[in-house]
N, CA, C and O of each residue as an XYZ file, in Angstrom:
316
protein
N      20.954     11.104     42.898
C      19.773     10.706     42.169
C      20.145     10.475     40.705
O      20.966     11.194     40.136
N      19.535      9.478     40.123
C      19.788      9.176     38.710
C      19.185     10.250     37.821
O      18.103     10.769     38.098
N      19.893     10.576     36.756
C      19.391     11.515     35.750
C      19.204     10.752     34.453
O      20.049      9.952     34.052
N      18.092     11.014     33.813
C      17.765     10.316     32.579
C      17.568     11.338     31.469
O      16.894     12.351     31.657
N      18.162     11.063     30.311
C      17.922     11.858     29.110
C      17.246     10.937     28.105
O      17.871     10.018     27.577
N      15.977     11.185     27.845
C      15.223     10.399     26.866
C      15.321     11.119     25.529
O      14.997     12.302     25.426
N      15.770     10.401     24.508
C      16.019     11.004     23.189
C      15.129     10.349     22.153
O      14.950      9.131     22.153
N      14.569     11.166     21.270
C      13.853     10.640     20.124
C      14.308     11.364     18.866
O      14.640     12.549     18.893
N      14.315     10.626     17.770
C      14.702     11.192     16.473
C      13.573     11.043     15.462
O      13.768     11.280     14.270
N      12.394     10.650     15.933
C      11.260     10.407     15.047
C      10.098     11.318     15.392
O       9.991     11.817     16.513
N       9.227     11.529     14.409
C       7.978     12.277     14.618
C       6.883     11.507     13.898
O       6.575     10.378     14.281
N       6.294     12.088     12.874
C       5.225     11.402     12.152
C       5.756     10.257     11.305
O       4.978      9.412     10.860
N       7.064     10.208     11.071
C       7.642      9.121     10.272
C       7.571      7.776     10.998
O       7.523      6.732     10.347
N       7.562      7.781     12.326
C       7.362      6.564     13.128
C       6.750      7.001     14.456
O       7.459      7.312     15.413
N       5.438      7.016     14.490
C       4.728      7.577     15.637
C       4.954      6.793     16.927
O       4.936      7.377     18.011
N       5.162      5.503     16.831
C       5.420      4.711     18.035
C       6.782      5.068     18.615
O       6.902      5.299     19.818
N       7.799      5.115     17.777
C       9.141      5.482     18.262
C       9.168      6.910     18.788
O       9.883      7.193     19.749
N       8.406      7.815     18.183
C       8.418      9.201     18.654
C       7.794      9.327     20.037
O       8.099     10.270     20.768
N       6.924      8.388     20.406
C       6.280      8.424     21.724
C       7.169      7.873     22.833
O       6.941      8.163     24.007
N       8.174      7.085     22.476
C       8.978      6.385     23.487
C       9.679      7.325     24.468
O       9.719      7.036     25.664
N      10.225      8.433     23.996
C      10.911      9.361     24.902
C       9.934      9.935     25.929
O      10.291     10.141     27.089
N       8.703     10.190     25.493
C       7.709     10.758     26.393
C       7.187      9.707     27.372
O       6.915     10.023     28.530
N       7.045      8.464     26.919
C       6.672      7.358     27.810
C       7.762      7.169     28.866
O       7.468      6.977     30.046
N       9.011      7.226     28.433
C      10.146      7.096     29.357
C      10.119      8.212     30.390
O      10.322      7.965     31.579
N       9.871      9.431     29.944
C       9.850     10.575     30.856
C       8.722     10.452     31.877
O       8.923     10.720     33.061
N       7.552     10.054     31.428
C       6.418      9.900     32.345
C       6.717      8.803     33.370
O       6.410      8.957     34.553
N       7.306      7.715     32.924
C       7.685      6.641     33.845
C       8.742      7.085     34.839
O       8.673      6.745     36.020
N       9.716      7.842     34.365
C      10.774      8.341     35.249
C      10.203      9.278     36.304
O      10.602      9.234     37.468
N       9.267     10.126     35.891
C       8.629     11.021     36.857
C       7.931     10.205     37.948
O       8.033     10.514     39.135
N       7.225      9.159     37.522
C       6.524      8.309     38.476
C       7.459      7.597     39.435
O       7.072      7.265     40.555
N       8.702      7.361     38.996
C       9.697      6.696     39.836
C      10.536      7.692     40.633
O      11.459      7.305     41.351
N      10.206      8.984     40.500
C      10.936     10.001     41.252
C      12.314     10.319     40.706
O      13.174     10.806     41.440
N      12.535     10.052     39.436
C      13.836     10.314     38.811
C      13.833     11.663     38.114
O      12.784     12.159     37.703
N      15.001     12.246     37.983
C      15.168     13.488     37.240
C      15.305     13.124     35.760
O      16.139     12.295     35.396
N      14.488     13.741     34.917
C      14.459     13.356     33.510
C      14.356     14.592     32.616
O      13.754     15.599     32.988
N      14.950     14.492     31.440
C      14.859     15.503     30.395
C      14.593     14.779     29.085
O      14.845     13.580     28.966
N      14.082     15.515     28.101
C      13.829     14.964     26.769
C      14.608     15.781     25.757
O      14.652     17.008     25.841
N      15.230     15.093     24.789
C      15.906     15.758     23.672
C      15.223     15.334     22.378
O      15.052     14.143     22.115
N      14.835     16.315     21.580
C      14.238     16.063     20.267
C      15.295     16.351     19.210
O      15.779     17.477     19.097
N      15.652     15.325     18.435
C      16.691     15.461     17.423
C      16.140     15.110     16.054
O      15.210     14.311     15.944
N      16.700     15.694     15.020
C      16.315     15.366     13.652
C      14.839     15.610     13.408
O      14.316     16.681     13.716
N      14.174     14.612     12.853
C      12.746     14.692     12.526
C      11.906     15.043     13.756
O      10.852     15.667     13.629
N      12.364     14.648     14.933
C      11.593     14.850     16.164
C      11.377     16.310     16.523
O      10.478     16.610     17.309
N      12.154     17.219     15.987
C      11.950     18.629     16.314
C      10.561     19.102     15.898
O      10.042     20.071     16.451
N       9.957     18.419     14.921
C       8.607     18.792     14.494
C       7.564     18.522     15.572
O       6.459     19.059     15.506
N       7.896     17.705     16.556
C       6.964     17.445     17.656
C       6.744     18.685     18.513
O       5.785     18.737     19.283
N       7.607     19.673     18.391
C       7.437     20.924     19.127
C       6.283     21.752     18.566
O       5.820     22.692     19.213
N       5.822     21.407     17.372
C       4.676     22.087     16.765
C       3.398     21.390     17.222
O       3.244     20.180     17.052
N       2.495     22.156     17.798
C       1.291     21.592     18.399
C       0.471     20.766     17.411
O      -0.021     19.695     17.764
N       0.319     21.250     16.182
C      -0.497     20.508     15.210
C       0.130     19.160     14.853
O      -0.587     18.201     14.568
N       1.450     19.082     14.867
C       2.128     17.805     14.612
C       1.973     16.896     15.824
O       1.606     15.730     15.681
N       2.247     17.415     17.007
C       2.142     16.615     18.230
C       0.725     16.067     18.414
O       0.554     14.937     18.872
N      -0.273     16.844     18.066
C      -1.663     16.398     18.212
C      -2.017     15.269     17.249
O      -2.985     14.542     17.475
N      -1.245     15.119     16.183
C      -1.548     14.086     15.190
C      -0.830     12.760     15.470
O      -1.074     11.769     14.781
N       0.041     12.736     16.464
C       0.854     11.539     16.740
C       0.169     10.658     17.780
O      -0.236     11.121     18.846
N       0.051      9.368     17.437
C      -0.523      8.392     18.361
C       0.167      7.054     18.097
O      -0.195      6.325     17.174
N       1.163      6.748     18.921
C       1.919      5.506     18.757
C       1.089      4.283     19.098
O       0.181      4.352     19.926
N       1.398      3.176     18.466
C       0.679      1.921     18.688
C       0.867      1.463     20.138
O       1.994      1.301     20.605
N      -0.232      1.261     20.829
C      -0.187      0.773     22.207
C       0.072      1.839     23.257
O       0.178      1.525     24.443
N       0.175      3.093     22.842
C       0.444      4.199     23.770
C      -0.715      5.191     23.745
O      -1.501      5.213     22.797
N      -0.819      6.016     24.797
C      -1.791      7.106     24.737
C      -1.378      8.098     23.642
O      -0.224      8.094     23.212
N      -2.295      8.937     23.193
C      -1.919      9.969     22.220
C      -0.776     10.828     22.770
O      -0.697     11.071     23.974
N       0.093     11.276     21.889
C       1.242     12.076     22.320
C       0.800     13.332     23.060
O       1.480     13.764     23.991
N      -0.310     13.918     22.672
C      -0.787     15.128     23.351
C      -1.013     14.877     24.846
O      -0.737     15.753     25.665
N      -1.512     13.691     25.207
C      -1.700     13.349     26.623
C      -0.364     13.186     27.339
O      -0.211     13.616     28.482
N       0.595     12.569     26.671
C       1.918     12.397     27.269
C       2.600     13.753     27.460
O       3.255     13.990     28.475
N       2.440     14.628     26.486
C       3.043     15.968     26.592
C       2.449     16.717     27.777
O       3.176     17.412     28.487
N       1.141     16.591     28.006
C       0.517     17.240     29.166
C       1.188     16.788     30.458
O       1.470     17.610     31.330
N       1.444     15.488     30.587
C       2.080     14.956     31.795
C       3.519     15.455     31.929
O       3.985     15.738     33.033
N       4.210     15.560     30.809
C       5.590     16.056     30.811
C       5.618     17.525     31.239
O       6.485     17.942     32.007
N       4.670     18.293     30.738
C       4.593     19.721     31.109
C       4.248     19.850     32.590
O       4.860     20.648     33.301
N       3.282     19.079     33.056
C       2.903     19.122     34.483
C       4.068     18.744     35.377
O       4.216     19.286     36.472
N       4.905     17.808     34.912
C       6.067     17.374     35.680
C       7.277     18.280     35.518
O       8.337     18.022     36.089
N       7.113     19.353     34.728
C       8.177     20.342     34.495
C       9.450     19.694     33.946
O      10.564     20.032     34.347
N       9.252     18.760     33.025
C      10.386     18.084     32.380
C      10.964     19.002     31.304
O      10.225     19.446     30.425
N      12.266     19.297     31.348
C      12.870     20.102     30.293
C      12.855     19.332     28.963
O      13.151     18.138     28.927
N      12.512     20.021     27.887
C      12.524     19.433     26.554
C      13.467     20.277     25.708
O      13.243     21.472     25.515
N      14.525     19.643     25.206
C      15.541     20.331     24.407
C      15.285     20.068     22.920
O      15.137     18.924     22.492
N      15.239     21.140     22.160
C      14.983     21.044     20.720
C      16.221     21.503     19.975
O      16.235     21.507     18.744
């Protein structure tokens, strides 16, 4: 089975880019792939609930909704 590591290095500095790793993870879950997320640099702030709740990338659902799906799918998130 394919393994995917979705990486982001952004948080509030670029909310659309910070959502991409979570969009990738949700899509991978839907395709039955094994996926993990790595938060690097600025993205480590997404581990803070108040920061994650404030992120809403252009054209994507709010990050809080994506995080719920990632948690439900038991996706490992490395900080």
